[in-house]
Short mmCIF file of C-alpha atoms in Angstrom, two decimals:
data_model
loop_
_atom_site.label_atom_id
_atom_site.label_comp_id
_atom_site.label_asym_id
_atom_site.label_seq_id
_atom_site.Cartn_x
_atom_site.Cartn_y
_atom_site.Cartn_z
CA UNK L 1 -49.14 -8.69 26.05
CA UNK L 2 -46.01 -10.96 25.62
CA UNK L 3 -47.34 -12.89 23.11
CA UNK L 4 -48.20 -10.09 20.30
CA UNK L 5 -45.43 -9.49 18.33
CA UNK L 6 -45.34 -6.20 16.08
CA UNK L 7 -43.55 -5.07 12.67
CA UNK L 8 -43.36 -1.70 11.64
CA UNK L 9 -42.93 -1.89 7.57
CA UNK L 10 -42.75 2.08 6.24
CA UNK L 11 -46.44 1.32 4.94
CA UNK L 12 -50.09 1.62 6.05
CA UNK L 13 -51.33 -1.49 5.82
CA UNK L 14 -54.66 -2.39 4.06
CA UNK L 15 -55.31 -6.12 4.05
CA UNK L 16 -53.65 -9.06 6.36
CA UNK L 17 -54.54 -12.35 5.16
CA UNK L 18 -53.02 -15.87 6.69
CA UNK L 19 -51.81 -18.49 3.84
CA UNK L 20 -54.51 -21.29 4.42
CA UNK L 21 -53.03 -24.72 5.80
CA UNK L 22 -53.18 -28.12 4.08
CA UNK L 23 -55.73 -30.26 4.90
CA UNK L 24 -53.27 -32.13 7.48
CA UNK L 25 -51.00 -29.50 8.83
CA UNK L 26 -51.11 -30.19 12.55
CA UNK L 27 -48.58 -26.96 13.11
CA UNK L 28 -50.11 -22.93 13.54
CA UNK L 29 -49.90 -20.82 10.82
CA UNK L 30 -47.15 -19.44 9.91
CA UNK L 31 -47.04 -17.84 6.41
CA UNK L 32 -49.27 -14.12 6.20
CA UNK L 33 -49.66 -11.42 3.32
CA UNK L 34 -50.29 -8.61 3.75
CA UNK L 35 -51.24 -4.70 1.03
CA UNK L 36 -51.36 -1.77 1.63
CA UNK L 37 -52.88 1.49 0.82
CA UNK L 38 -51.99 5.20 0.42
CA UNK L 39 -48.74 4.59 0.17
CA UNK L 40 -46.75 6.21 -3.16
CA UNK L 41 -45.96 2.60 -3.97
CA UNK L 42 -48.15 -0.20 -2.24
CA UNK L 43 -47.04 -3.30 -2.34
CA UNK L 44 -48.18 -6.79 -1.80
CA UNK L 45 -46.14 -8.84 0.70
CA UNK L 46 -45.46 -11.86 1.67
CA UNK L 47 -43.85 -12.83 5.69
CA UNK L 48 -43.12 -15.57 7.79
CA UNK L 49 -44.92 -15.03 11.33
CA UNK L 50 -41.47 -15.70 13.24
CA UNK L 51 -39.58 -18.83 14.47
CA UNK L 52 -41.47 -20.62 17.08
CA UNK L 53 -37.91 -21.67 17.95
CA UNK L 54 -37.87 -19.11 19.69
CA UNK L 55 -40.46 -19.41 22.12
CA UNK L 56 -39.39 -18.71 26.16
CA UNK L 57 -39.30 -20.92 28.89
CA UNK L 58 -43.17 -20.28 29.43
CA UNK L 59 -43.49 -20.71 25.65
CA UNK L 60 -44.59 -16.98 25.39
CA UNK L 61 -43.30 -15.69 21.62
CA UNK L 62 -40.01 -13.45 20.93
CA UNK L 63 -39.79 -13.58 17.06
CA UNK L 64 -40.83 -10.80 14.79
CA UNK L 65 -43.26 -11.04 11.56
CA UNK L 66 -39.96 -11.30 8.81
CA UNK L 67 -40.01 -10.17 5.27
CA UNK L 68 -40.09 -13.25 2.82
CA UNK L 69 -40.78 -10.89 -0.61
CA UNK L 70 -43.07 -8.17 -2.14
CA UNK L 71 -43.53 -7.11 -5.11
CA UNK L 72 -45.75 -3.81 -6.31
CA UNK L 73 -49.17 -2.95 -6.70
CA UNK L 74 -50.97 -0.43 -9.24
CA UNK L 75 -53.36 1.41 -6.76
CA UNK L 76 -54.66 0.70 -3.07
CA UNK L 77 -55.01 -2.75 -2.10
CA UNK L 78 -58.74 -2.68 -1.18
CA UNK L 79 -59.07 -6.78 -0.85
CA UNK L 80 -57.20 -10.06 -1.49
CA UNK L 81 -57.89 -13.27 -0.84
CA UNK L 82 -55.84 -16.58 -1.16
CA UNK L 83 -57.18 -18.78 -3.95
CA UNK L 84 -54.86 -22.00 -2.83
CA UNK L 85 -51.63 -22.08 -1.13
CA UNK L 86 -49.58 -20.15 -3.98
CA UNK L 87 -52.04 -17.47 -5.03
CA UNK L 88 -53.37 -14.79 -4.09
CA UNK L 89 -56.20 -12.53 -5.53
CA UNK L 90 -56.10 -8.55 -5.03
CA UNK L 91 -58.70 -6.35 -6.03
CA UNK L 92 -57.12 -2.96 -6.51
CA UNK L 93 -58.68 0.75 -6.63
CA UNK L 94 -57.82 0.82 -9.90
CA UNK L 95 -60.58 -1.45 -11.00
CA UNK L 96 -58.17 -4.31 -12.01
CA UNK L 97 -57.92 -7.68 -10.26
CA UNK L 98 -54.60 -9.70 -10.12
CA UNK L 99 -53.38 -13.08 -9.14
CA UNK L 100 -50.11 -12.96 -7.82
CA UNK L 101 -47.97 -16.29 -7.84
CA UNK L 102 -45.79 -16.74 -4.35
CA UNK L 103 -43.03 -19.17 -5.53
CA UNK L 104 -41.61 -20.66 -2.59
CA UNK L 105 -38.50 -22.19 -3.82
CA UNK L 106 -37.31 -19.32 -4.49
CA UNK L 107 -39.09 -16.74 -2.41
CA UNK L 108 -40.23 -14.44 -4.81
CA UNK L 109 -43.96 -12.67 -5.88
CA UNK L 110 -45.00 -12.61 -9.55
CA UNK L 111 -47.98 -11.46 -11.57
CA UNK L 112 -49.83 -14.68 -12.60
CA UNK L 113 -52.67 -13.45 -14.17
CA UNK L 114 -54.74 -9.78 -14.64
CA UNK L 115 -58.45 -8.52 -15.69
CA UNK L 116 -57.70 -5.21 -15.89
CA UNK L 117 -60.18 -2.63 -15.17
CA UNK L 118 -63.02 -5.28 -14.16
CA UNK L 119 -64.79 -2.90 -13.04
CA UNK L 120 -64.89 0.89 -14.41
CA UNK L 121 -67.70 3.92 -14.39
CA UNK L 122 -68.11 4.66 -18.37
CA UNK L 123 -66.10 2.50 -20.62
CA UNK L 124 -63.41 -0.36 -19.95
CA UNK L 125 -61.47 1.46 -22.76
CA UNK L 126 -60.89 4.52 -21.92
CA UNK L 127 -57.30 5.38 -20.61
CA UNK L 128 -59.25 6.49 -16.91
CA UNK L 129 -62.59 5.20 -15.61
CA UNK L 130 -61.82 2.40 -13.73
CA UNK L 131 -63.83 2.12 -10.60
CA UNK L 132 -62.57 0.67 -7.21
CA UNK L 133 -62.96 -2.91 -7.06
CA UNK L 134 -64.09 -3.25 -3.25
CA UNK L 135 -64.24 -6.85 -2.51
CA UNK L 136 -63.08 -10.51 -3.43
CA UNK L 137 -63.53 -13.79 -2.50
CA UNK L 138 -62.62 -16.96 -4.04
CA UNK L 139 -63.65 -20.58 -4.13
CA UNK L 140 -60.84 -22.21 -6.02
CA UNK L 141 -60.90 -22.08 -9.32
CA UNK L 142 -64.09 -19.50 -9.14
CA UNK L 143 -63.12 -15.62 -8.03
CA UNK L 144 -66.03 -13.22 -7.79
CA UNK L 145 -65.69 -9.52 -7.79
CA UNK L 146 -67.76 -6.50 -6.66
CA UNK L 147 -67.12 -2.94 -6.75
CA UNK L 148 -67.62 0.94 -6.57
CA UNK L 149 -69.68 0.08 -9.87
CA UNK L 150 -72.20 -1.36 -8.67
CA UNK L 151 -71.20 -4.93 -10.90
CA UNK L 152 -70.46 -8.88 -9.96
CA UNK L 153 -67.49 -10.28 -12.18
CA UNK L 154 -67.46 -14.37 -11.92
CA UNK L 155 -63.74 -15.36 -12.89
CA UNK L 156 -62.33 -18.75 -13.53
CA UNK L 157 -58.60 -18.83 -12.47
CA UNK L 158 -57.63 -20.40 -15.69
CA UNK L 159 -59.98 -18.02 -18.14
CA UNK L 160 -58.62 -15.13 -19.60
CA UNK L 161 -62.14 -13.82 -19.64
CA UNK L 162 -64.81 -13.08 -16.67
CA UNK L 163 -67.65 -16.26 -16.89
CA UNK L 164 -69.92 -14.14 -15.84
CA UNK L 165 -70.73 -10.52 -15.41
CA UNK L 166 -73.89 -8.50 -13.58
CA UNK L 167 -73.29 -4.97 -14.76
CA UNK L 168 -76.06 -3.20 -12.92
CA UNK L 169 -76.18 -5.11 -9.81
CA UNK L 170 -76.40 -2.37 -7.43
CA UNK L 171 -77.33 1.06 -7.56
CA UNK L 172 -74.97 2.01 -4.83
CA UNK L 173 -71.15 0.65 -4.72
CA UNK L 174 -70.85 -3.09 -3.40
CA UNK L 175 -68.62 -2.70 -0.45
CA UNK L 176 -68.00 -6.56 -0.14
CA UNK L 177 -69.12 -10.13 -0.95
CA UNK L 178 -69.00 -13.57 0.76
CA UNK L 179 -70.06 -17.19 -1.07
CA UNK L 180 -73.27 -18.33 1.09
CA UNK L 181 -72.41 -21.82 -0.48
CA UNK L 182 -70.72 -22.55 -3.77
CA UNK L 183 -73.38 -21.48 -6.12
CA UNK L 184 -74.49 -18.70 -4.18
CA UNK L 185 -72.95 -15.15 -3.18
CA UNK L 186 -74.05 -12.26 -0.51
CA UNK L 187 -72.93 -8.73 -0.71
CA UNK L 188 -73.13 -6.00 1.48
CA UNK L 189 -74.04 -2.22 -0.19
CA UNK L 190 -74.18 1.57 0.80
CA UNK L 191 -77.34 1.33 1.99
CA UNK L 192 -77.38 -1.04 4.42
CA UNK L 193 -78.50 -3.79 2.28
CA UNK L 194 -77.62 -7.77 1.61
CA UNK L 195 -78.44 -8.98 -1.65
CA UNK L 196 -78.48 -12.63 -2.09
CA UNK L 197 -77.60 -13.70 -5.88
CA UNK L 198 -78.04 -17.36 -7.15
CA UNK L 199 -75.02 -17.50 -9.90
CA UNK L 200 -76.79 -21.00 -11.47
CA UNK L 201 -79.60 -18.21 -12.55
CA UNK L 202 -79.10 -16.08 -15.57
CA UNK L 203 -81.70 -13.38 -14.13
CA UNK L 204 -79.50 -10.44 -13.02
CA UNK L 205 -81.29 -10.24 -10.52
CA UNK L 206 -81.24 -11.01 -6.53
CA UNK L 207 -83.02 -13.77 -4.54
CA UNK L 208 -83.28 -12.12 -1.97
CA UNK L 209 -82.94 -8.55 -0.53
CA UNK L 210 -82.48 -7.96 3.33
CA UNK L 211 -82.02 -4.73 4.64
CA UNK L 212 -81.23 -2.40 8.14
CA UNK L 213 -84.67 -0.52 9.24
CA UNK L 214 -84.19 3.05 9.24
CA UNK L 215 -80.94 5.15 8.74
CA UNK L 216 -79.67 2.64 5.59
CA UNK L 217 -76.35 2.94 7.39
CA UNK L 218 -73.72 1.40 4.23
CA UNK L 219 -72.20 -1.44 5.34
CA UNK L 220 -68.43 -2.36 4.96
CA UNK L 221 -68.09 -6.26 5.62
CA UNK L 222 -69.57 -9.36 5.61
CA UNK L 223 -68.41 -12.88 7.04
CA UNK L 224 -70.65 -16.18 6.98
CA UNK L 225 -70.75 -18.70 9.89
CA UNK L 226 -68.67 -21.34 9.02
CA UNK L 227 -71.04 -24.40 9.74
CA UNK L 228 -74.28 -22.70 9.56
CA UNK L 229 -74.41 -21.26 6.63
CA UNK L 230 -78.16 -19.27 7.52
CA UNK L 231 -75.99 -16.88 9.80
CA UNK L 232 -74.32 -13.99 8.66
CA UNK L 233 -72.56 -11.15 10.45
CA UNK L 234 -72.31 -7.44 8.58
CA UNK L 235 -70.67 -4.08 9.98
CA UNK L 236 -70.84 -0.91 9.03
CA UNK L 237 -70.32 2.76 8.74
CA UNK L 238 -71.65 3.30 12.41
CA UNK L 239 -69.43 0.47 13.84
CA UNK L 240 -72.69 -1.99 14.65
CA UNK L 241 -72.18 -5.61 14.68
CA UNK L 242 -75.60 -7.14 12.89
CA UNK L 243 -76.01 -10.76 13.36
CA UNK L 244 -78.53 -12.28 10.05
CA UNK L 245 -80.73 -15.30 9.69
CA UNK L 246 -81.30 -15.09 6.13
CA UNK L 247 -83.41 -18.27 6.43
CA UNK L 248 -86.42 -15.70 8.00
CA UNK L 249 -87.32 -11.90 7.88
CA UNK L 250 -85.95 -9.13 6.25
CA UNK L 251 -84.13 -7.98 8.73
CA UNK L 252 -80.81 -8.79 11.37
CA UNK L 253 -81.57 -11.00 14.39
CA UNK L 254 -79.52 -8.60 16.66
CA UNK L 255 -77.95 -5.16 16.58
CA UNK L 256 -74.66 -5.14 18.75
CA UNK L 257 -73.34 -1.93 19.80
CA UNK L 258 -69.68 -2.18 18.89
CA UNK L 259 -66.87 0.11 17.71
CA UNK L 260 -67.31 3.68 17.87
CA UNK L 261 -66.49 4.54 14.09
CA UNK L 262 -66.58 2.71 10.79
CA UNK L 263 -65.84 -1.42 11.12
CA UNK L 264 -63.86 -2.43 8.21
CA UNK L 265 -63.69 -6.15 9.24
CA UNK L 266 -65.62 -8.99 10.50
CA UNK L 267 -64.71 -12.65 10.73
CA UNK L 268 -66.15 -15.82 12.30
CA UNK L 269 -63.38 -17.70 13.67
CA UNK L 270 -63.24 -20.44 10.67
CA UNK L 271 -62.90 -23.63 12.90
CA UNK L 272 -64.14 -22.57 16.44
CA UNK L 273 -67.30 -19.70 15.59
CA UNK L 274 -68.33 -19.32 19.19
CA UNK L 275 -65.48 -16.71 18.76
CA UNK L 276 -65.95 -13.66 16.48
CA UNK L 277 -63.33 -10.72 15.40
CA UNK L 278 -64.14 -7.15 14.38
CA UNK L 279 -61.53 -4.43 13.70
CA UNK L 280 -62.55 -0.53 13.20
CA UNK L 281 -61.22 2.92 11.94
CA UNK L 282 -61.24 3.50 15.78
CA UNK L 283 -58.04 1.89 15.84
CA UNK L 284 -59.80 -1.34 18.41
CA UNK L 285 -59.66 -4.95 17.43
CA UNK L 286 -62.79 -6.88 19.24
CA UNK L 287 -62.78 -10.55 20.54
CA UNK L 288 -66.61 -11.75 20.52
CA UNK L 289 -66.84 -14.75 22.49
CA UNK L 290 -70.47 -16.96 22.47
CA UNK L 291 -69.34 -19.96 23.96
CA UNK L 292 -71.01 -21.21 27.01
CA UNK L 293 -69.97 -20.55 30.59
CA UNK L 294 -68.51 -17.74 29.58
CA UNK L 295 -67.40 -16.42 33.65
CA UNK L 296 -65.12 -19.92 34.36
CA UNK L 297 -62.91 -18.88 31.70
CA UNK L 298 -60.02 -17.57 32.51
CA UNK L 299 -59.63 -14.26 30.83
CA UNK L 300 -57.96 -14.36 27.47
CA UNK L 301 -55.74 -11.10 28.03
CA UNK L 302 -55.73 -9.38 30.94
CA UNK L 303 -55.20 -5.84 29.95
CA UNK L 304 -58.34 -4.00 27.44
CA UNK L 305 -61.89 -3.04 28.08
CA UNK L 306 -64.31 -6.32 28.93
CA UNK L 307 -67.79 -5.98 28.90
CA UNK L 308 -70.77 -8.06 28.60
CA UNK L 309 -74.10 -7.72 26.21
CA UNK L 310 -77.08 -9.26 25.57
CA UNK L 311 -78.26 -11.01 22.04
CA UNK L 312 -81.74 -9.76 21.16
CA UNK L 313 -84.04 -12.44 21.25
CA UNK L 314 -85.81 -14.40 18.28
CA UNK L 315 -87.42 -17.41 18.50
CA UNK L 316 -86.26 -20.20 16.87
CA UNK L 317 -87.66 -23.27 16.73
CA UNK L 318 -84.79 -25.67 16.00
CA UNK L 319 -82.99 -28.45 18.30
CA UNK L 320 -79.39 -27.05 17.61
CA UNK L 321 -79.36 -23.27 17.91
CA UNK L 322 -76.01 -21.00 17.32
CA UNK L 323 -75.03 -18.88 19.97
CA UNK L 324 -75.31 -16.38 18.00
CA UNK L 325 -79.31 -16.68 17.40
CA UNK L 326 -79.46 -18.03 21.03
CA UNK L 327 -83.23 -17.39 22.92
CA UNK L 328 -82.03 -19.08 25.98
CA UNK L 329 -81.30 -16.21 28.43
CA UNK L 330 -78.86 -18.05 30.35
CA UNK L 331 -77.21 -18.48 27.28
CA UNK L 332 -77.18 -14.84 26.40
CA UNK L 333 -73.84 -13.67 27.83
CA UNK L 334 -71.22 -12.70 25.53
CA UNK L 335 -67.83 -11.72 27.30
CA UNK L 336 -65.95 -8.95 24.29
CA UNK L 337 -62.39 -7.92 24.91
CA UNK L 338 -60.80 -4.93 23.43
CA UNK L 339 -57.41 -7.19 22.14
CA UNK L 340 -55.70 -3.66 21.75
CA UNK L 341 -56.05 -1.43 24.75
CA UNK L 342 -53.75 1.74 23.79
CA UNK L 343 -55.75 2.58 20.54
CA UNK L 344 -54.61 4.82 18.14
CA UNK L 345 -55.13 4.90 14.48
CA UNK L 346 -57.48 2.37 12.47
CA UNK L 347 -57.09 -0.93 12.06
CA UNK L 348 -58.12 -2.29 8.85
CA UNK L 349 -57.70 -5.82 8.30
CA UNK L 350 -57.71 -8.68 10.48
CA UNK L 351 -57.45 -12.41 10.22
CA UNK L 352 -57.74 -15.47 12.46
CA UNK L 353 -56.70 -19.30 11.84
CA UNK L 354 -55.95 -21.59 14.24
CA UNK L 355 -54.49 -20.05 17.82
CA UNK L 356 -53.21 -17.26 15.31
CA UNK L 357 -54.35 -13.94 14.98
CA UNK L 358 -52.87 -10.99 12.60
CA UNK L 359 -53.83 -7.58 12.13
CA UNK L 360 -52.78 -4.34 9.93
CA UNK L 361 -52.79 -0.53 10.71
CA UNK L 362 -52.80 2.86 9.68
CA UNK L 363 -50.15 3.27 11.95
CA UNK L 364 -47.71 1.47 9.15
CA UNK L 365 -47.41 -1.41 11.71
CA UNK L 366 -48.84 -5.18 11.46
CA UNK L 367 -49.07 -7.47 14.46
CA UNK L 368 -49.26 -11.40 15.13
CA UNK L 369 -50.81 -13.07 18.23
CA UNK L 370 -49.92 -16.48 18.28
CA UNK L 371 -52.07 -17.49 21.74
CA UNK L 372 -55.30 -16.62 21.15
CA UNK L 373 -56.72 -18.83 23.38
CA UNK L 374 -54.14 -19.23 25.66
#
């Protein structure tokens, strides 16, 4: 595996997250953050992915991730997200949510902005309370929040105050949220359920519930096809991939035996979604790949466990159909590799752009994979 590069940093990590590219960039990735977690001081940090400069003769990669600046963090990171291409939102366990400034001139971190306590059990005013807040995602200026509490927060990047708040959204704690399209969010719960939630509405209410029959196994993650906004893929506590049409039924399309313990990550890859990433507390990393012809591919890696499953079927009537709700049996291959064949502790966070992939582990290590498709 030549072209993974590692970095042990002293720290378990909790969260990778690539800096998004302009509109134009025609290079890979380069610039990742990364927090961690049960650490005595986490920190949020910023690193370059290495020099491509250095690349060998057969262009495999030699650089390691380097340190560009961190700065600290009050309590686990449990999300962040990048709101533009200087700032970056972390929800923390302490309840509070930050925006932290990277200023590239001069390579440094700062705290731009803070809700503390956003989300909290009894009362934002007491000194203790706060609650975990357990997810984040942002559609620049617009940052929504969800947390151990069971509440949405709506932020504005530039308002001291939330827009909008759903204090008994959930029963159960929120374990994440997605944007289905830019007036609507999804989040995932402890009991297996999406919730749909129209923020133009003033109902605190959900459109629409969906749910897993049977064991209400709480799911962890969430991640929306990029294109096709009607699919959605969740996992969970028991490591199941579930693939959702939340144009029809109640309930996932497919159930995808996956990772033997807890997944903590799922992501569509954002410009090519034939190709799907999960990560799990089993210390695996899982390359789903959809796209057609699947056995004249050369393999990506040739080291890891390969197997191949079967999509349930559903009909769909519909001229252009995702692989991912595919009823075409010839069509029903999927080819997974196991990107990380020695295994050892869990890897929490993953995240893919471009040919890049990075990922961040209990094992106080992160690693970069600049060939993805190579």
């Amino acid at each position: 595996m030549e072209d993974v590069s590692a970095k042990f940093v002293s720290q378990k990590i909790s969260r990778t997250r690539w800096r998004p590219l302009p509109a134009a960039a025609l290079q890979p990735p380069d610039i990742f953050a990364t927090g961690s977690w049960d650490n005595e001081d986490n920190r949020i940090s910023i690193w370059s992915a290495g020099d491509l400069g250095n690349a060998g003769l057969n262009g495999e990669y030699h650089g390691e991730p380097r340190l560009l600046c961190d700065i600290q963090h009050n309590g686990d990171v449990m999300d962040m997200q990048f709101l533009d291409q200087e700032r970056i939102v972390v929800a923390s366990s302490t309840g509070t949510v930050t925006i932290f400034r990277h200023h590239q001139n001069n390579q440094t971190l700062s705290a731009n902005h803070r809700w503390d306590k956003a989300h909290y059990h009894v009362d934002q005013d007491t000194s203790c309370g706060g609650a975990a807040c357990t997810g984040v995602v942002c559609n620049n200026p617009e940052i929504v929040t969800v947390g151990e509490d069971g509440r949405i927060n709506l932020f504005r990047a530039d308002q001291k105050d939330a827009v909008r708040t759903i204090d008994n959204a959930d029963s159960s704690t929120l374990h994440a949220v997605t944007f289905l399209r830019t007036t609507e969010i999804l989040t995932v719960n402890s009991i297996g359920q999406l919730k749909i939630w129209d923020l133009r509405h003033q109902r605190n209410e959900p459109s629409q519930i969906f749910s897993l029959a049977g064991d209400r196994v709480p799911l962890h993650c969430v991640d929306r096809h990029p294109n096709q906004q009607h699919i959605v893929a969740t996992g969970g506590q028991d490591g199941m991939l579930s693939i959702w049409d939340i144009r029809q039924g109640t309930m996932p399309v497919s159930l995808l035996n996956a990772h033997e313990a807890e997944m903590w990550e799922v992501h569509f890859h954002p410009s090519n979604p034939d190709h799907l990433f999960t990560c799990s507390e089993d210390g695996s990393l899982w390359h789903w790949d959809t796209s057609t012809n699947v056995s004249e591919k050369p393999s990506f890696l040739h080291q890891g466990g390969r197997s191949t499953a079967y999509l349930s079927h559903s009909t769909i009537n519909q001229s252009v159909v995702s692989a991912w709700l595919s009823n075409d049996p010839t069509k029903d291959r999927m080819e997974i590799t196991n990107l990380i064949p020695n295994q050892t502790l869990s890897v929490n966070s993953l995240d893919v752009l471009g040919p890049c992939l990075v990922y961040g582990t209990d094992a106080e290590a992160i690693y970069v994979n600049r060939q993805l498709f190579a």
